[in-house]
Amino acid sequence: MIKGYLDRIEDNQFAVILVEEIKKEFVIPVEDLPEGSKENSYFEMSIENDKISSIKLDEQTTQTEQEKVDDLMTKLRSKSKGSKFKKN
């Protein structure tokens, strides 16, 4: 099993899944995604003959990665308050 990431959905028809481990991108019909999938979801997948043979939503990784993004955004927002530049 390898991890995949739902990068985007194009034209409400195609899901673009990135697999960093093998540096590949897969495009599949949206209806082939597991229930509950949305952009930024992570999956556990099997690849055979350059095609996704099985795909399962990885809710734990999705939640963990979203928390990392939320923490980073909070830090960035707190640093941006109180600009050192004068407003005209």
Coordinates of C-alpha atoms in Angstrom, one line a residue, residues 12-79:
N12 CA -16.6 18.1 -11.2
Q13 CA -15.7 14.9 -13.2
F14 CA -12.1 14.0 -12.6
A15 CA -10.1 13.5 -9.4
V16 CA -6.3 14.2 -9.6
I17 CA -4.4 12.1 -7.1
L18 CA -0.8 12.7 -6.4
V19 CA 1.5 9.8 -5.2
E20 CA 4.7 11.4 -3.9
E21 CA 6.4 8.0 -3.2
I22 CA 6.5 7.1 -6.9
K23 CA 6.3 10.7 -8.3
K24 CA 3.1 10.1 -10.3
E25 CA -0.3 11.7 -10.8
F26 CA -3.4 9.6 -11.5
V27 CA -6.6 11.0 -12.9
I28 CA -9.7 9.0 -12.1
P29 CA -13.5 9.6 -12.4
V30 CA -14.9 11.3 -9.3
E31 CA -17.4 8.5 -8.9
D32 CA -14.5 6.1 -8.3
L33 CA -13.4 7.9 -5.1
P34 CA -14.3 6.4 -1.8
E35 CA -17.3 7.9 0.0
G36 CA -16.4 11.0 2.0
S37 CA -13.4 12.0 -0.2
K38 CA -12.8 15.7 -0.8
E39 CA -9.9 17.8 -1.9
N40 CA -6.9 17.4 0.4
S41 CA -8.0 13.9 1.4
Y42 CA -5.3 11.2 1.8
F43 CA -5.7 7.6 0.6
E44 CA -4.1 4.2 1.0
M45 CA -3.8 2.8 -2.4
S46 CA -2.6 -0.2 -4.4
I47 CA -1.2 0.4 -7.9
E48 CA -1.0 -2.4 -10.5
N49 CA 0.1 -2.0 -14.2
D50 CA 0.2 1.8 -13.7
K51 CA -3.4 2.0 -12.5
I52 CA -5.1 2.3 -9.2
S53 CA -6.3 -1.2 -8.3
S54 CA -7.6 -0.3 -4.8
I55 CA -8.2 3.0 -3.0
K56 CA -9.3 3.6 0.6
L57 CA -9.8 6.9 2.4
D58 CA -7.1 7.4 5.1
E59 CA -9.1 9.5 7.6
Q60 CA -6.3 9.6 10.2
T61 CA -3.6 10.9 7.8
T62 CA -6.1 13.4 6.4
Q63 CA -6.9 14.8 9.9
T64 CA -3.3 14.8 11.0
E65 CA -2.1 16.7 7.9
Q66 CA -5.0 19.2 8.1
E67 CA -4.1 19.9 11.7
K68 CA -0.5 20.7 10.6
V69 CA -1.8 23.1 8.0
D70 CA -4.1 24.8 10.5
D71 CA -1.2 25.2 13.0
L72 CA 1.0 26.7 10.3
M73 CA -1.7 29.1 9.1
T74 CA -2.3 30.2 12.7
K75 CA 1.5 30.9 13.2
L76 CA 1.6 32.8 9.9
R77 CA -1.4 34.9 10.8
S78 CA -0.1 35.8 14.2
K79 CA 3.2 36.9 12.7

